[in-house]
CSV table of C-alpha atoms in Angstrom, one decimal:
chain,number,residue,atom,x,y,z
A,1,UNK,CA,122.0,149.1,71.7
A,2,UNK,CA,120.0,145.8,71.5
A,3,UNK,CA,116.5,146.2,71.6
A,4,UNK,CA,113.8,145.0,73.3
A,5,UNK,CA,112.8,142.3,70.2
A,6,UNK,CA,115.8,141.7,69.7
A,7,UNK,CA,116.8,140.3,73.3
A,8,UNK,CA,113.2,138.9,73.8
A,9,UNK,CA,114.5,136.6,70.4
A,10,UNK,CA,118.0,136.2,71.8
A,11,UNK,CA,116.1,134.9,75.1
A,12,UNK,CA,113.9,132.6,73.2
A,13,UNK,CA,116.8,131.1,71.3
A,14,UNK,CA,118.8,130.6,74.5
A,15,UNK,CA,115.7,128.5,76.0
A,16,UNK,CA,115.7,126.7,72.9
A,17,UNK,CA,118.9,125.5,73.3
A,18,UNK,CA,119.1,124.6,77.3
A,19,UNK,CA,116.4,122.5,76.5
A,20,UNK,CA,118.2,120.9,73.9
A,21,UNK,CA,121.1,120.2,76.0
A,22,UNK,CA,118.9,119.5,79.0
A,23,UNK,CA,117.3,116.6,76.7
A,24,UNK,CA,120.5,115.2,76.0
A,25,UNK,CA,121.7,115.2,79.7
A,26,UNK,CA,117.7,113.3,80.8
A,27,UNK,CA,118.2,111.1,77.7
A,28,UNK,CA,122.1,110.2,78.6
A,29,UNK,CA,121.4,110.2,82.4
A,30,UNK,CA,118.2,107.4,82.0
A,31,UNK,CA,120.4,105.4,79.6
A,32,UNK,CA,123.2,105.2,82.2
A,33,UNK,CA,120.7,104.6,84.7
A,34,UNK,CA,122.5,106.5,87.1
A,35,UNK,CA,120.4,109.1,89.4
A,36,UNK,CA,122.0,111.0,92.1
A,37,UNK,CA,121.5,114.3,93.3
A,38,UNK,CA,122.6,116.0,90.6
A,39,UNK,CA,120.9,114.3,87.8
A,40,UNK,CA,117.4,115.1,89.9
A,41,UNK,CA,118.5,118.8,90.0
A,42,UNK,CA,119.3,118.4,85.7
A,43,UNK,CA,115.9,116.7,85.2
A,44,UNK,CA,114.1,119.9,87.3
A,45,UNK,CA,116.1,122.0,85.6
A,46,UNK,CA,114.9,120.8,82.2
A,47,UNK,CA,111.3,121.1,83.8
A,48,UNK,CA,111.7,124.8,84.2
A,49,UNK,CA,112.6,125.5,80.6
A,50,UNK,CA,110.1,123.6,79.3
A,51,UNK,CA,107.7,125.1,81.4
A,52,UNK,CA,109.1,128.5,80.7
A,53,UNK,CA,109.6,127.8,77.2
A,54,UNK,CA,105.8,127.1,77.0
A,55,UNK,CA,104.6,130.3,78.7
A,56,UNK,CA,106.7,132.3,76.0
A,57,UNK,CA,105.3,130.3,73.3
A,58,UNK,CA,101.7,130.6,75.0
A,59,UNK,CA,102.1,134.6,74.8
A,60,UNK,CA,103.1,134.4,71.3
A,61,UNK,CA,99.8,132.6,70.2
A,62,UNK,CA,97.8,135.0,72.5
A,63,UNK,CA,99.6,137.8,70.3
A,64,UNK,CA,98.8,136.0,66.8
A,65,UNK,CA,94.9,135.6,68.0
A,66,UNK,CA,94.3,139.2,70.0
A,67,UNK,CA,97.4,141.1,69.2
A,68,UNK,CA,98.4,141.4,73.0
A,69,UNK,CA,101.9,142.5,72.3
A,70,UNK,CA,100.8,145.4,71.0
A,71,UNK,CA,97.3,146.6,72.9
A,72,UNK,CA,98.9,145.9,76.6
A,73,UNK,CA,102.5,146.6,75.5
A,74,UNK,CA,104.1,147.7,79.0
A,75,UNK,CA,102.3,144.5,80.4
A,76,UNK,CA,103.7,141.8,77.9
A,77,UNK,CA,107.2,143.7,78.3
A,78,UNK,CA,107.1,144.0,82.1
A,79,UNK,CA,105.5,140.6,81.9
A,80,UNK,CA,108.5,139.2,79.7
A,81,UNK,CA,111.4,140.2,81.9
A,82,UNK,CA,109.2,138.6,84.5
A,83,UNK,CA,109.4,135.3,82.9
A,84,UNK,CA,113.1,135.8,82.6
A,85,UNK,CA,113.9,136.6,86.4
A,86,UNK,CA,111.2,133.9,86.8
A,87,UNK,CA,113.4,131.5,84.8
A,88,UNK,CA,117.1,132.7,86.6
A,89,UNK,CA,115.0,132.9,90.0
A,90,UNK,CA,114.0,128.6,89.5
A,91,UNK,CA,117.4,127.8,88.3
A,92,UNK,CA,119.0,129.3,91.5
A,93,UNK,CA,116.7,127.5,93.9
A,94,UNK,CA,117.3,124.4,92.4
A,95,UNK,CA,121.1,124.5,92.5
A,96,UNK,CA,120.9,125.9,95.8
A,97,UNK,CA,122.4,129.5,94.8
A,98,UNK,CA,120.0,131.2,97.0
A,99,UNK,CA,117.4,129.8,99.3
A,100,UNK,CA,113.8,127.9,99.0
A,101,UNK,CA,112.1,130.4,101.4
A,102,UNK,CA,113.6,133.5,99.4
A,103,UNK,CA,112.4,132.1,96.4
A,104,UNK,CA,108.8,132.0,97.4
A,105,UNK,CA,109.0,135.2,98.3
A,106,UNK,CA,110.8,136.5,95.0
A,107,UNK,CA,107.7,134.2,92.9
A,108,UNK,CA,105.1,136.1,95.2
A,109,UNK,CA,106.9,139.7,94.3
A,110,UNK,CA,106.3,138.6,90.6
A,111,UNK,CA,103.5,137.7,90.9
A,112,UNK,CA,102.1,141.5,92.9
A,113,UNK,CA,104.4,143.4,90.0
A,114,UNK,CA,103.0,141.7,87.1
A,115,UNK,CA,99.3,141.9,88.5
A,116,UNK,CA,99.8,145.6,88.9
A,117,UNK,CA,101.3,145.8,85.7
A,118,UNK,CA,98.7,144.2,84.0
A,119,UNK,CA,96.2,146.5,86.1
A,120,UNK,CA,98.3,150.0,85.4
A,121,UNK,CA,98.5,149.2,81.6
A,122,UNK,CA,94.4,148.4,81.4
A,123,UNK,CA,93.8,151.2,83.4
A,124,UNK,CA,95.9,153.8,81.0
A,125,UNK,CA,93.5,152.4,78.0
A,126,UNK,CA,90.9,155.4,79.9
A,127,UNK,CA,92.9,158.0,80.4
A,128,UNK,CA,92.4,161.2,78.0
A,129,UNK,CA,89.3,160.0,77.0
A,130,UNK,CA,86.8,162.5,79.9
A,131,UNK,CA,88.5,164.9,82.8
A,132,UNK,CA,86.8,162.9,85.4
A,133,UNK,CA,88.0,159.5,84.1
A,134,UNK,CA,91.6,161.0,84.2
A,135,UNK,CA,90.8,161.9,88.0
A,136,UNK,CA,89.8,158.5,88.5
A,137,UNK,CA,92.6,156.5,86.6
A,138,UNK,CA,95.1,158.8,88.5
A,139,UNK,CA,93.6,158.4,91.9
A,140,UNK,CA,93.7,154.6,91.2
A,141,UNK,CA,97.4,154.2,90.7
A,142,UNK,CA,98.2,156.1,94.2
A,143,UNK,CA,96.3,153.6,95.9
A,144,UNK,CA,97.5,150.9,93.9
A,145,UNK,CA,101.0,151.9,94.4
A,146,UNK,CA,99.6,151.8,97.9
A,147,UNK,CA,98.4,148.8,97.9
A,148,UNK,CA,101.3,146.8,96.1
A,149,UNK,CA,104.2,149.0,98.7
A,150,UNK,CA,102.7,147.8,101.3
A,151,UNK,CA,102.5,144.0,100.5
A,152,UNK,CA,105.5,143.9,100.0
A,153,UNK,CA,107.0,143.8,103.8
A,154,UNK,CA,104.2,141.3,104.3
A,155,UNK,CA,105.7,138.8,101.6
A,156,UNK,CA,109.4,139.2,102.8
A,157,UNK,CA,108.8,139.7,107.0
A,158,UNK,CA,108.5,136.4,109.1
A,159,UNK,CA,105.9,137.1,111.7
A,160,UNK,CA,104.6,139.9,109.7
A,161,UNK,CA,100.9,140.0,111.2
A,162,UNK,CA,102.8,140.5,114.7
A,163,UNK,CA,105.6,142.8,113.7
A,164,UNK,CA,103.4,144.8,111.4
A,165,UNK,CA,100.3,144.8,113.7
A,166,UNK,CA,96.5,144.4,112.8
A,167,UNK,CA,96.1,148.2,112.4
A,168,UNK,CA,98.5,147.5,108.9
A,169,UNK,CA,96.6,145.0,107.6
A,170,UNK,CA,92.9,146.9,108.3
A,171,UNK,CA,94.7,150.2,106.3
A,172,UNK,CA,95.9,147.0,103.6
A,173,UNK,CA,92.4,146.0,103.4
A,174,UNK,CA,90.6,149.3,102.9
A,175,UNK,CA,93.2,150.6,100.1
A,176,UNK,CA,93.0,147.0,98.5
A,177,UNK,CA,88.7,148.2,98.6
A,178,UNK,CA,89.2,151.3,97.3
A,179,UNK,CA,91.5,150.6,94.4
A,180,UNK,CA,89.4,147.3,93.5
A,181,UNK,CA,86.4,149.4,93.5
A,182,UNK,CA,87.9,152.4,91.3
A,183,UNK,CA,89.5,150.3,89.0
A,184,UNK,CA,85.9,148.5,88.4
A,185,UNK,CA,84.3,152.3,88.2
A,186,UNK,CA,87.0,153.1,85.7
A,187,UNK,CA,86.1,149.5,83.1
A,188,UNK,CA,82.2,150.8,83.5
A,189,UNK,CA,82.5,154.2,82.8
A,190,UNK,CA,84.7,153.7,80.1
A,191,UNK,CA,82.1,151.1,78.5
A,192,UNK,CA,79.9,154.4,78.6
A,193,UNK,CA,82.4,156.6,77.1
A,194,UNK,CA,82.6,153.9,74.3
A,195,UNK,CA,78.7,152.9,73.8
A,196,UNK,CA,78.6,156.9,73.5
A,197,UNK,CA,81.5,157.1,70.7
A,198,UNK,CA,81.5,153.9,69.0
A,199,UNK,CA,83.4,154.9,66.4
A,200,UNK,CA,86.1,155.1,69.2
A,201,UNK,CA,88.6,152.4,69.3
A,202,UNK,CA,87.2,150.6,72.2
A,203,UNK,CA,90.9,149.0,73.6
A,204,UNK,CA,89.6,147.1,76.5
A,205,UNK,CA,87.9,144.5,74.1
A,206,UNK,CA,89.4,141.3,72.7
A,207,UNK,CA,90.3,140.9,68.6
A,208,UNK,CA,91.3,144.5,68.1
A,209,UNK,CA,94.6,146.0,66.3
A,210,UNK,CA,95.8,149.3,67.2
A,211,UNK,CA,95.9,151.4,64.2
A,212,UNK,CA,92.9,149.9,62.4
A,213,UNK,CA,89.0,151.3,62.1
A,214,UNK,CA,86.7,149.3,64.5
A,215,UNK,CA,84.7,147.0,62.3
A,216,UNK,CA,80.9,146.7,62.7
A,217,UNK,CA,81.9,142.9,63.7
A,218,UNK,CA,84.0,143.6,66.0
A,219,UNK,CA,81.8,146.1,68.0
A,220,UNK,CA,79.8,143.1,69.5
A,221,UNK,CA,83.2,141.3,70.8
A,222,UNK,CA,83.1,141.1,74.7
A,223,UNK,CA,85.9,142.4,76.9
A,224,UNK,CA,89.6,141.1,76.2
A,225,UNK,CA,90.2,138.0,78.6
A,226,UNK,CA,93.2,139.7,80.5
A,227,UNK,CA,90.4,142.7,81.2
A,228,UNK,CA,87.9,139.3,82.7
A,229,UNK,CA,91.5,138.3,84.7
A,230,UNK,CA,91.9,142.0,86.4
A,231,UNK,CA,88.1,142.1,87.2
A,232,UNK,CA,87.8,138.8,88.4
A,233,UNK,CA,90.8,139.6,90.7
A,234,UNK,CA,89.5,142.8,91.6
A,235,UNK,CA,86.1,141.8,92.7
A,236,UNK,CA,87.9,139.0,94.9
A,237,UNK,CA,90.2,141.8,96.6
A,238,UNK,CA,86.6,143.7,97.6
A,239,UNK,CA,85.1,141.2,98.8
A,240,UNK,CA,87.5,138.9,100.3
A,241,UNK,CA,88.4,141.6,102.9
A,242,UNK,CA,84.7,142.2,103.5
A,243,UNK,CA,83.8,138.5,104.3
A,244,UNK,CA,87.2,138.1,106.1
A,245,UNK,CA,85.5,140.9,108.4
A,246,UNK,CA,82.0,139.1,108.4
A,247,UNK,CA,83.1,136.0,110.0
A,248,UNK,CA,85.5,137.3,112.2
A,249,UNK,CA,82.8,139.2,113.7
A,250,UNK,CA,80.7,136.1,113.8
A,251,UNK,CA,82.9,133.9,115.0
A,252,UNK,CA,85.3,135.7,117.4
């Protein structure tokens, strides 16, 4: 059975080489000084590898400064076959395999599963650590399963606000709250659990390899830039319903 490295390499090597022939095509195709329809859908699809290509190689660096592969493992890997559905999902809209509209919506999708990816995999650095923090991890991933279920009819339904009805989006709003505010509960008490241990391996910071003692240096490191991302994001899905409310009050 091939594993995971392995066909993360054999993807790699295969983007390699379609932008190598891509190349060719561009450089052939501006020499010829011909451009049609089809040597504008070759040039854009030579723009998605390279753009692909440079998000792989972007993740590898993170991994050679911060070790990501291995402290948010189930993120980088869901993160990965993203990039490769990502990848197939650009080349099909720009040879017209499936439509524009659809692949908006598929690009949104991504983007909801890799966000809760990112935000399951963080949140399982707290688990085992106290009983209450376990309660609190687990009652954030029902309403974040919540949460992502129920965007998704909004992403793929036209006239979603009308089929769906406002009573949807107010029950969307407060389970957005909720999770946003236990997943920030879960980041603060954990920083208490570890202020309290510090010879515990604090995982939520930036710089640290799994496996090895926490060093005296790297106690003082802040959080871990993809934790900065998720907090960032949650604070804007409390608040964004909340001042959503505000002015619709004020206005309307």
């Amino acid at each position: 059975m091939i594993s995971l490295a392995e066909f993360k390499k054999f993807f790699l090597f295969n983007l390699i080489g379609s932008l190598i022939i891509c190349a060719l095509v561009a450089v052939v195709t501006v020499l010829i000084g011909v451009f049609n329809d089809v040597t504008v859908k070759v040039l854009f699809t030579l723009l998605m590898v390279v753009i692909h290509s440079l998000v792989c190689l972007a993740f590898i660096w993170d991994n050679e400064r911060q070790d990501t592969f291995n402290r948010l493992a189930f993120f980088i890997n869901v993160l990965f076959f993203l990039i490769v559905l990502s990848f197939l999902t650009s080349i099909f809209g720009i040879w017209d395999i499936i439509s524009s509209q659809l692949v908006g919506d598929l690009y949104q999708t991504y983007f909801v599963i890799g966000f809760a990816a990112l935000h399951g995999d963080i949140l399982s650095k707290a688990l085992r650590k106290e009983d209450y923090l376990d309660m609190i991890v687990y009652l954030n991933y029902l309403f974040m399963a919540i949460v992502v279920l129920m965007l998704l009819p909004i992403i793929y339904l036209n006239n979603a606000t009308q089929i769906l009805g406002e009573f949807y989006f107010r029950v969307l709003a407060a389970a957005g709250i909720i999770d946003g505010t236990l997943s920030i509960l879960t980041i603060i008490f954990y920083k208490i659990y570890a202020h309290k241990h510090p010879k515990a391996e604090n995982l939520l910071q930036g710089g640290w390899t799994p496996g090895q003692p926490v060093q005296k240096s790297e106690k003082k490191k802040g959080l871990s830039i993809w934790v900065w991302i998720l907090i960032i994001y949650l604070a804007a899905q409390i608040a964004l319903p909340i001042i959503f409310l505000i002015f619709s009050k004020a206005f309307y």
